[in-house]
Short mmCIF file of C-alpha atoms and ligand atoms in Angstrom, two decimals:
data_model
loop_
_atom_site.label_atom_id
_atom_site.label_comp_id
_atom_site.label_asym_id
_atom_site.label_seq_id
_atom_site.Cartn_x
_atom_site.Cartn_y
_atom_site.Cartn_z
CA MET A 1034 39.35 -11.59 42.65
CA PRO A 1035 38.27 -11.43 46.33
CA ASP A 1036 37.07 -8.01 47.45
CA ASP A 1037 38.68 -8.31 50.89
CA ILE A 1038 42.15 -7.26 49.79
CA ILE A 1039 45.04 -7.68 52.19
CA TYR A 1040 47.45 -4.84 51.48
CA VAL A 1041 51.18 -4.97 52.08
CA THR A 1042 50.68 -2.33 54.73
CA ARG A 1043 48.11 0.05 56.20
CA PRO A 1044 48.89 3.31 57.95
CA SER A 1045 48.73 3.46 61.73
CA LEU A 1046 46.53 6.42 62.53
CA PRO A 1047 46.10 8.02 65.95
CA PRO A 1048 42.60 8.35 67.44
CA ARG A 1049 40.77 11.17 65.63
CA GLU A 1050 40.02 13.03 68.87
CA ASP A 1051 43.73 13.17 69.76
CA VAL A 1052 44.51 14.84 66.44
CA MET A 1053 41.51 17.14 66.76
CA SER A 1054 42.66 18.56 70.08
CA PHE A 1055 45.97 19.54 68.45
CA LEU A 1056 44.13 20.91 65.43
CA ASP A 1057 42.02 23.09 67.70
CA GLU A 1058 45.27 24.71 68.82
CA VAL A 1059 46.33 25.21 65.20
CA TRP A 1060 43.00 26.76 64.27
CA ASP A 1061 43.07 29.01 67.33
CA SER A 1062 46.61 30.22 66.71
CA ARG A 1063 46.23 30.40 62.91
CA PHE A 1064 49.86 29.37 62.60
CA VAL A 1065 49.50 26.54 60.13
CA THR A 1066 53.05 26.07 58.81
CA ASN A 1067 56.58 27.55 58.70
CA GLY A 1068 57.78 26.01 61.96
CA GLY A 1069 54.76 26.80 64.16
CA PRO A 1070 54.27 25.76 67.79
CA ILE A 1071 53.10 22.18 67.12
CA HIS A 1072 56.05 21.68 64.76
CA GLN A 1073 58.40 22.82 67.53
CA ARG A 1074 56.83 20.52 70.10
CA PHE A 1075 56.84 17.56 67.75
CA GLU A 1076 60.49 18.09 66.85
CA ALA A 1077 61.53 18.19 70.52
CA ALA A 1078 59.36 15.16 71.38
CA LEU A 1079 60.90 13.20 68.50
CA ALA A 1080 64.48 13.99 69.48
CA ALA A 1081 63.68 12.72 72.98
CA TYR A 1082 61.83 9.61 71.77
CA LEU A 1083 64.46 8.67 69.20
CA ASP A 1084 67.29 9.59 71.56
CA VAL A 1085 69.12 11.59 68.89
CA PRO A 1086 70.71 15.03 69.26
CA TYR A 1087 68.91 17.12 66.61
CA VAL A 1088 65.87 16.63 64.39
CA THR A 1089 64.92 18.71 61.36
CA LEU A 1090 61.39 17.90 60.21
CA THR A 1091 60.78 17.70 56.47
CA ALA A 1092 57.76 17.33 54.19
CA ASN A 1093 58.97 13.83 53.26
CA ALA A 1094 62.17 11.77 53.31
CA THR A 1095 62.92 12.26 49.62
CA LEU A 1096 63.33 16.01 50.14
CA GLY A 1097 65.22 15.22 53.35
CA CYS A 1098 67.72 13.10 51.39
CA MET A 1099 68.15 15.81 48.76
CA LEU A 1100 68.76 18.46 51.42
CA ALA A 1101 71.17 16.23 53.36
CA LEU A 1102 73.25 15.71 50.21
CA ARG A 1103 73.00 19.39 49.38
CA HIS A 1104 74.01 20.52 52.86
CA LEU A 1105 77.16 18.40 52.70
CA GLY A 1106 77.99 19.95 49.33
CA VAL A 1107 77.94 16.58 47.63
CA THR A 1108 78.80 16.76 43.95
CA GLY A 1109 80.96 14.33 41.98
CA GLU A 1110 80.31 10.61 42.49
CA VAL A 1111 78.01 9.18 45.14
CA ILE A 1112 78.07 5.46 45.88
CA THR A 1113 74.68 4.01 46.73
CA PRO A 1114 73.11 0.52 46.70
CA ALA A 1115 71.42 -0.68 43.52
CA PHE A 1116 68.77 -2.41 45.68
CA SER A 1117 66.58 0.31 47.19
CA PHE A 1118 63.46 2.39 46.59
CA VAL A 1119 63.62 4.82 43.65
CA ALA A 1120 63.79 7.82 45.99
CA THR A 1121 67.36 6.89 46.98
CA ALA A 1122 68.74 7.16 43.46
CA HIS A 1123 66.50 10.04 42.43
CA ALA A 1124 67.68 12.15 45.38
CA VAL A 1125 71.29 11.79 44.22
CA ASN A 1126 70.29 12.62 40.67
CA TRP A 1127 68.30 15.70 41.77
CA VAL A 1128 71.30 17.25 43.51
CA GLY A 1129 73.28 16.85 40.29
CA ALA A 1130 75.73 14.25 41.59
CA ASP A 1131 76.78 11.16 39.64
CA LEU A 1132 75.28 7.88 40.77
CA VAL A 1133 77.55 4.92 41.28
CA PHE A 1134 75.70 1.73 42.14
CA ALA A 1135 77.19 -0.77 44.56
CA ASP A 1136 76.19 -4.34 45.30
CA ILE A 1137 74.57 -5.51 48.54
CA ASP A 1138 75.30 -8.03 51.27
CA PRO A 1139 73.29 -11.22 50.56
CA VAL A 1140 72.24 -11.63 54.21
CA THR A 1141 71.23 -8.13 55.31
CA LEU A 1142 70.44 -6.89 51.76
CA SER A 1143 72.09 -3.60 52.78
CA ILE A 1144 75.08 -2.12 50.95
CA ASP A 1145 78.27 -4.23 50.77
CA PRO A 1146 81.19 -2.17 52.19
CA ALA A 1147 83.78 -4.18 50.25
CA ASP A 1148 82.06 -3.30 46.98
CA VAL A 1149 81.77 0.35 48.08
CA GLU A 1150 85.53 0.47 48.55
CA ARG A 1151 86.17 -1.15 45.15
CA ARG A 1152 84.10 1.57 43.46
CA ILE A 1153 85.87 4.58 44.99
CA THR A 1154 87.63 6.82 42.45
CA PRO A 1155 89.27 10.26 42.75
CA LYS A 1156 85.82 11.72 41.91
CA THR A 1157 83.98 9.99 44.77
CA ARG A 1158 82.55 12.43 47.32
CA ALA A 1159 80.04 10.47 49.37
CA ILE A 1160 78.59 7.14 50.40
CA PHE A 1161 74.80 7.20 50.50
CA ALA A 1162 73.92 3.95 52.27
CA VAL A 1163 70.49 2.46 53.02
CA HIS A 1164 69.57 0.36 56.07
CA CYS A 1165 67.35 -1.86 53.94
CA TYR A 1166 64.12 -2.85 55.79
CA ALA A 1167 65.88 -1.36 58.88
CA ASN A 1168 68.51 -4.13 58.69
CA PRO A 1169 71.57 -2.24 59.91
CA CYS A 1170 74.36 -1.69 57.41
CA ASP A 1171 77.88 -2.55 58.53
CA THR A 1172 78.13 0.95 59.98
CA GLN A 1173 81.62 0.45 61.39
CA ALA A 1174 83.07 -0.66 58.05
CA LEU A 1175 81.36 2.20 56.21
CA ALA A 1176 82.57 4.76 58.76
CA ASP A 1177 86.14 3.44 58.37
CA ILE A 1178 85.97 3.64 54.57
CA ALA A 1179 84.50 7.16 54.66
CA LYS A 1180 87.20 8.31 57.07
CA ARG A 1181 90.10 6.77 55.16
CA HIS A 1182 88.95 8.25 51.85
CA GLY A 1183 87.66 11.58 53.17
CA LEU A 1184 84.08 10.94 52.06
CA ALA A 1185 80.76 12.16 53.43
CA LEU A 1186 78.59 9.35 54.84
CA ILE A 1187 74.84 9.79 54.66
CA TYR A 1188 72.22 7.21 55.58
CA ASP A 1189 68.92 6.84 53.83
CA ALA A 1190 67.30 5.51 56.99
CA ALA A 1191 63.77 5.83 55.61
CA HIS A 1192 62.75 2.48 57.16
CA CYS A 1193 64.42 2.98 60.53
CA PHE A 1194 62.02 4.78 62.86
CA ALA A 1195 62.82 3.54 66.39
CA ALA A 1196 65.25 0.91 65.07
CA LYS A 1197 68.33 0.35 67.22
CA ASP A 1198 71.60 -1.50 67.19
CA GLU A 1199 73.73 -2.40 70.18
CA GLY A 1200 74.90 1.23 70.58
CA GLY A 1201 71.51 2.98 70.35
CA SER A 1202 69.38 4.51 67.60
CA LEU A 1203 70.33 3.51 64.05
CA LEU A 1204 69.68 7.13 63.14
CA ARG A 1205 72.81 8.30 64.97
CA HIS A 1206 75.14 6.95 62.28
CA GLY A 1207 76.84 8.91 59.53
CA ASP A 1208 77.18 12.64 59.05
CA LEU A 1209 73.43 12.77 58.55
CA SER A 1210 70.58 10.25 58.54
CA VAL A 1211 67.15 10.65 56.98
CA VAL A 1212 64.02 8.85 58.21
CA SER A 1213 60.58 8.67 56.56
CA PHE A 1214 57.20 9.22 58.20
CA HIS A 1215 55.24 8.21 55.09
CA ALA A 1216 51.89 6.45 55.56
CA THR A 1217 53.56 3.10 54.80
CA LYS A 1218 56.14 3.39 57.58
CA VAL A 1219 56.23 2.20 61.21
CA PHE A 1220 55.44 5.74 62.33
CA SER A 1221 53.54 8.14 60.11
CA THR A 1222 52.64 11.80 59.79
CA LEU A 1223 50.80 10.86 56.54
CA GLU A 1224 53.65 12.43 54.57
CA GLY A 1225 56.78 13.51 56.36
CA GLY A 1226 60.33 12.80 57.35
CA ALA A 1227 63.28 14.10 59.30
CA ILE A 1228 67.00 14.67 59.02
CA ILE A 1229 69.03 13.69 62.07
CA SER A 1230 72.14 15.76 62.74
CA HIS A 1231 74.80 15.91 65.46
CA ASP A 1232 75.19 19.61 66.27
CA LEU A 1233 73.05 22.71 66.54
CA GLU A 1234 74.81 24.59 63.75
CA THR A 1235 74.04 21.79 61.27
CA LYS A 1236 70.45 21.53 62.46
CA GLN A 1237 69.93 25.25 61.97
CA ALA A 1238 71.49 25.17 58.50
CA LEU A 1239 69.19 22.27 57.57
CA ASP A 1240 66.17 24.13 59.00
CA ARG A 1241 67.03 27.07 56.75
CA LEU A 1242 67.49 24.78 53.73
CA CYS A 1243 63.94 23.50 54.36
CA ASN A 1244 62.70 27.10 54.19
CA TYR A 1245 64.28 28.40 50.95
CA GLY A 1246 67.52 29.25 52.78
CA ILE A 1247 65.84 32.15 54.62
CA VAL A 1248 67.77 33.40 57.67
CA ASP A 1249 65.51 36.33 58.51
CA GLU A 1250 63.42 38.95 56.75
CA SER A 1251 66.42 40.47 55.00
CA ASN A 1252 68.80 37.53 54.58
CA VAL A 1253 68.90 34.33 52.55
CA ASP A 1254 72.09 32.31 52.97
CA SER A 1255 71.59 29.21 50.84
CA VAL A 1256 69.66 27.83 47.88
CA GLY A 1257 66.99 26.05 49.89
CA LEU A 1258 63.75 24.39 48.99
CA ASN A 1259 60.30 24.46 50.45
CA ALA A 1260 60.56 21.19 52.38
CA LYS A 1261 58.71 22.18 55.55
CA MET A 1262 56.32 20.01 57.51
CA SER A 1263 52.96 21.71 58.10
CA GLU A 1264 51.28 22.01 61.51
CA MET A 1265 48.61 19.49 60.41
CA HIS A 1266 51.22 16.82 59.69
CA ALA A 1267 53.11 17.63 62.88
CA ALA A 1268 49.82 17.32 64.82
CA VAL A 1269 49.25 13.82 63.43
CA GLY A 1270 52.83 12.93 64.41
CA LEU A 1271 52.52 14.32 67.92
CA ALA A 1272 49.30 12.38 68.45
CA GLN A 1273 50.73 9.17 66.96
CA LEU A 1274 53.92 9.25 69.01
CA ALA A 1275 51.93 8.07 72.04
CA HIS A 1276 50.94 4.89 70.19
CA VAL A 1277 54.08 3.88 68.35
CA ASP A 1278 55.48 1.56 71.05
CA ARG A 1279 52.23 -0.41 71.07
CA ASP A 1280 52.28 -0.55 67.26
CA ILE A 1281 55.81 -1.92 67.17
CA ALA A 1282 54.86 -4.57 69.76
CA LEU A 1283 51.81 -5.58 67.69
CA ARG A 1284 54.01 -5.76 64.57
CA GLU A 1285 56.30 -8.06 66.50
CA GLN A 1286 53.44 -10.52 67.04
CA VAL A 1287 52.72 -10.57 63.30
CA VAL A 1288 56.41 -11.10 62.54
CA GLN A 1289 56.59 -13.93 65.07
CA ARG A 1290 53.64 -15.73 63.43
CA TYR A 1291 55.23 -15.40 59.99
CA TRP A 1292 58.50 -16.66 61.36
CA ASP A 1293 56.98 -19.64 63.18
CA ARG A 1294 55.27 -20.98 60.08
CA LEU A 1295 57.75 -19.99 57.39
CA LYS A 1296 61.10 -20.74 58.96
CA ASP A 1297 61.01 -24.41 57.93
CA VAL A 1298 59.36 -24.04 54.52
CA ASP A 1299 61.71 -25.32 51.82
CA GLY A 1300 62.75 -22.56 49.47
CA ILE A 1301 61.59 -19.66 51.68
CA ARG A 1302 64.26 -17.69 53.52
CA CYS A 1303 63.16 -15.10 56.11
CA ILE A 1304 65.55 -12.17 56.40
CA CYS A 1305 64.25 -10.38 59.49
CA PRO A 1306 63.95 -12.74 62.47
CA PRO A 1307 61.55 -11.69 65.26
CA ASP A 1308 63.77 -11.86 68.31
CA HIS A 1309 66.42 -9.41 67.15
CA PRO A 1310 66.89 -6.65 69.76
CA GLY A 1311 66.18 -3.18 68.44
CA ARG A 1312 64.18 -4.34 65.44
CA ASN A 1313 61.26 -2.09 64.52
CA ASN A 1314 59.39 -4.80 62.53
CA TYR A 1315 58.96 -2.47 59.56
CA ALA A 1316 58.74 -5.23 56.96
CA PHE A 1317 58.70 -8.99 56.60
CA PRO A 1318 60.74 -9.70 53.47
CA ILE A 1319 61.14 -13.28 52.25
CA VAL A 1320 63.61 -14.63 49.72
CA VAL A 1321 62.01 -17.11 47.33
CA GLU A 1322 64.89 -19.49 46.67
CA PRO A 1323 65.26 -21.85 43.69
CA ASP A 1324 64.01 -24.86 45.67
CA TYR A 1325 60.58 -23.27 46.22
CA PRO A 1326 58.08 -24.60 43.64
CA LEU A 1327 57.26 -21.15 42.18
CA SER A 1328 59.40 -18.19 41.21
CA CYS A 1329 59.00 -15.04 43.29
CA ARG A 1330 57.25 -13.37 40.37
CA THR A 1331 54.71 -16.16 39.97
CA LEU A 1332 54.09 -16.45 43.70
CA HIS A 1333 53.52 -12.69 43.81
CA GLU A 1334 51.00 -12.95 40.96
CA ARG A 1335 49.19 -15.91 42.50
CA LEU A 1336 48.93 -14.08 45.84
CA LYS A 1337 47.54 -11.04 44.07
CA GLU A 1338 44.94 -13.12 42.22
CA ASN A 1339 43.79 -14.18 45.67
CA GLY A 1340 43.55 -10.64 47.01
CA ILE A 1341 46.91 -10.62 48.78
CA HIS A 1342 48.91 -7.57 47.77
CA ALA A 1343 52.41 -8.54 48.85
CA ARG A 1344 54.96 -6.24 47.21
CA ARG A 1345 58.23 -6.87 45.42
CA TYR A 1346 60.23 -4.19 47.19
CA PHE A 1347 62.54 -3.55 45.37
CA TYR A 1348 61.80 -4.61 41.82
CA PRO A 1349 62.80 -3.42 39.30
CA LEU A 1350 66.35 -2.82 40.42
CA LEU A 1351 67.44 0.86 40.38
CA SER A 1352 70.27 0.04 37.98
CA GLN A 1353 67.77 -1.43 35.51
CA LEU A 1354 65.51 1.63 35.34
CA PRO A 1355 65.59 3.39 31.96
CA MET A 1356 67.22 6.56 33.33
CA TYR A 1357 70.05 4.67 35.07
CA ARG A 1358 70.67 1.45 33.14
CA ASP A 1359 73.36 2.95 30.87
CA LEU A 1360 75.55 4.07 33.76
CA PRO A 1361 78.87 2.19 33.90
CA SER A 1362 78.08 0.99 37.44
CA ALA A 1363 74.76 -0.47 36.25
CA ASP A 1364 76.59 -3.36 34.56
CA PRO A 1365 74.76 -6.47 35.90
CA GLN A 1366 78.04 -8.36 36.20
CA GLY A 1367 79.07 -6.10 39.06
CA LEU A 1368 75.75 -6.38 40.94
CA PRO A 1369 75.03 -10.12 41.32
CA GLN A 1370 73.53 -9.94 44.81
CA ALA A 1371 71.37 -6.92 44.05
CA ILE A 1372 70.06 -8.57 40.89
CA GLY A 1373 69.35 -11.79 42.80
CA ALA A 1374 67.49 -9.89 45.51
CA SER A 1375 65.37 -7.95 43.03
CA LYS A 1376 64.29 -11.25 41.45
CA LYS A 1377 63.73 -13.20 44.66
CA VAL A 1378 62.60 -10.84 47.44
CA MET A 1379 59.01 -10.08 48.34
CA CYS A 1380 57.58 -8.23 51.36
CA LEU A 1381 54.55 -9.85 52.99
CA PRO A 1382 51.61 -7.89 54.42
CA LEU A 1383 52.57 -6.42 57.77
CA TYR A 1384 50.85 -3.84 59.93
CA PRO A 1385 49.86 -3.71 63.60
CA ASP A 1386 46.21 -4.68 63.17
CA LEU A 1387 46.68 -7.36 60.52
CA ALA A 1388 44.05 -9.89 61.63
CA PRO A 1389 45.35 -13.41 62.39
CA GLU A 1390 42.82 -14.91 59.94
CA ASP A 1391 44.10 -12.62 57.18
CA GLN A 1392 47.67 -13.53 58.02
CA ASP A 1393 46.66 -17.19 57.81
CA ARG A 1394 45.36 -16.59 54.29
CA VAL A 1395 48.83 -15.33 53.34
CA LEU A 1396 50.61 -18.16 55.15
CA ASP A 1397 48.35 -20.89 53.79
CA MET A 1398 49.11 -19.83 50.23
CA ILE A 1399 52.86 -19.68 50.79
CA CYS A 1400 53.01 -22.96 52.74
CA ASN A 1401 50.79 -24.71 50.18
CA PRO A 1402 51.66 -22.99 46.92
CA PRO A 1403 49.02 -23.34 44.24
CA ALA A 1404 49.91 -26.30 42.02
CA CYS A 1405 51.05 -25.54 38.50
CA ASP A 1406 48.03 -25.82 36.23
CA TRP A 1407 50.12 -27.36 33.47
CA ALA A 1408 52.12 -30.55 33.25
CA PRO A 1409 55.70 -30.54 32.06
CA GLN A 1410 55.91 -31.91 28.54
CA PRO A 1411 59.03 -33.70 27.38
CA TYR A 1412 59.64 -31.09 24.70
CA ALA A 1413 58.45 -28.05 26.55
CA PHE A 1414 61.83 -27.19 28.00
CA ASP A 1415 63.37 -26.52 24.64
CA VAL A 1416 61.07 -23.62 23.91
CA MET A 1417 61.42 -20.18 25.48
CA GLN A 1418 57.66 -19.64 25.47
CA THR A 1419 56.07 -20.71 28.76
CA PRO A 1420 52.38 -21.26 29.51
CA ALA A 1421 50.54 -18.03 30.24
CA GLY A 1422 51.37 -16.62 33.66
CA TYR A 1423 54.60 -18.53 34.11
CA ILE A 1424 58.16 -17.56 33.36
CA ARG A 1425 61.12 -19.56 32.18
CA GLU A 1426 62.28 -19.89 35.81
CA ASP A 1427 59.05 -21.71 36.76
CA LEU A 1428 59.56 -24.06 33.85
CA ASP A 1429 63.03 -24.85 35.13
CA ARG A 1430 61.68 -25.45 38.64
CA VAL A 1431 59.09 -27.94 37.34
CA GLN A 1432 61.78 -29.61 35.27
CA ASN A 1433 64.05 -29.82 38.32
CA SER A 1434 61.30 -31.20 40.53
CA CYS A 1435 60.62 -33.91 37.92
CA ALA A 1436 64.27 -34.79 37.53
N1 T4K B 2615 64.25 5.76 50.76
C1 T4K B 2615 63.72 4.54 50.89
C2 T4K B 2615 64.65 3.38 51.07
C3 T4K B 2615 62.33 4.35 50.85
O1 T4K B 2615 61.80 3.10 50.94
C4 T4K B 2615 61.50 5.48 50.69
C5 T4K B 2615 60.06 5.34 50.62
C6 T4K B 2615 62.10 6.76 50.60
C7 T4K B 2615 63.49 6.86 50.63
C8 T4K B 2615 61.31 8.01 50.44
O2 T4K B 2615 60.50 8.27 51.57
P1 T4K B 2615 59.27 9.35 51.40
O3 T4K B 2615 59.75 10.45 50.53
O4 T4K B 2615 58.09 8.61 50.84
O5 T4K B 2615 59.02 9.81 52.83
C9 T4K B 2615 55.70 3.32 49.11
C10 T4K B 2615 55.86 4.66 49.77
O6 T4K B 2615 55.20 5.69 49.03
C11 T4K B 2615 57.28 5.05 50.00
O7 T4K B 2615 57.28 6.04 51.01
C12 T4K B 2615 58.12 3.87 50.49
N2 T4K B 2615 59.51 4.20 50.59
C13 T4K B 2615 57.97 2.71 49.54
C14 T4K B 2615 58.78 1.51 49.99
O8 T4K B 2615 56.61 2.33 49.50
P2 T4K B 2615 54.55 2.60 46.89
O9 T4K B 2615 54.57 3.21 45.53
O10 T4K B 2615 54.80 1.15 47.00
O11 T4K B 2615 53.20 2.98 47.68
P3 T4K B 2615 51.70 2.53 47.42
O12 T4K B 2615 50.88 3.75 47.20
O13 T4K B 2615 51.65 1.49 46.38
O14 T4K B 2615 51.29 1.94 48.84
C15 T4K B 2615 51.62 0.63 49.25
C16 T4K B 2615 50.44 0.04 49.98
O15 T4K B 2615 50.20 0.73 51.18
C17 T4K B 2615 49.13 0.12 49.21
O16 T4K B 2615 48.96 -1.03 48.46
C18 T4K B 2615 48.08 0.23 50.28
C19 T4K B 2615 48.80 0.83 51.45
N3 T4K B 2615 48.46 2.24 51.64
C20 T4K B 2615 49.18 3.22 51.00
C21 T4K B 2615 48.89 4.55 51.20
C22 T4K B 2615 49.68 5.63 50.49
C23 T4K B 2615 47.41 2.58 52.48
O17 T4K B 2615 46.74 1.67 53.02
N4 T4K B 2615 47.11 3.88 52.67
C24 T4K B 2615 47.82 4.89 52.09
O18 T4K B 2615 47.51 6.09 52.31
O19 T4K B 2615 55.65 3.43 47.72
#
């Protein structure tokens, strides 16, 4: 195992001295949390940068999603994609609503509006959509469905910092949108997130929900949580905001190099092309199709053996997790695209300072996949057992390539 590991991502950190000058202010004021001065400045700077009306900072996006659902009074059934990070489903579960999984669009890998509509029942209260890898959902179709059926529409926009569509920020869609500032995202406050809202009253209600529901010293108006962002995290964000445009441009160069070498590789499909306006280059997911010599799982393992930590976001599928697999909507027959994606999609290492020689290590392995270290035997295909490290799917691929 090489010791120079290439991780799927690395956080973009602002220069230490930039953070320190903000921290000096925090230390001097001794306001370290509960919506202090740096928090206020960061919130205003973010609203301006993202070009959205109102921002409520949170300790992370998972709490942001829970509070968004809570604020809209979502109980009953919530329709959400089966293909997402665990936080999406867990947030619904934590607010006590009933999860209903929907399938995804095979091209964008974001939720399929037609399947959303099929799954609406008299108990449905909300659509909780995800712009997967910042690939925009069909926002118009989802807005129409929500309007016709009287449903709340919330976006888990965890991946979408600075992402745009033809009308502006992706974060403007829905009743509320939630973005993540986790260390693994395009823009980071180490841990953090924000809820984007459209009017001051909603913003203020969300601010209170982040602070136990406290209105003032003698009043509490809602069952809130402690979901506040501290001054330290806000300081990192304020310092990092000055560098995010450069980071996104550097990410673009990495994406372009992946695209140039992978676009013509048989069996590899790239989902996020480089020249798409408004893209934030959060991730570089590939689909490992059946005509590639290795299954996604085996390719992932071979990369890892060579120190390349690509990640299978999102495997396992949410609907196959032990706490959700018995739900009626988890029936695999109703989720063919989501199941396919969870088996075939892998995100390649991507961060602004990924060195070209490291990226070449990744590309060389994918363009010249390691040969199978076993030869197909005439009888081997009748047995379920495959040689160590391979799965039945690899066996079928070798069989097909020999046919
Ligand atoms: N909705 C969606 C659709 C999401 O994808 C997420 C989070 C959320 C909601 C919730 O957002 P937050 O509540 O987190 O704000 C990571 C992140 O923890 C998670 O934020 C993210 N999505 C998810 C896609 O990825 P893991 O379990 O894969 O993280 P981990 O620790 O394995 O890190 C991945 C790689 O990043 C490591 O191999 C190395 C590198 N890394 C990581 C950290 C934490 C660093 O270099 N430095 C670091 O500090 O979940």
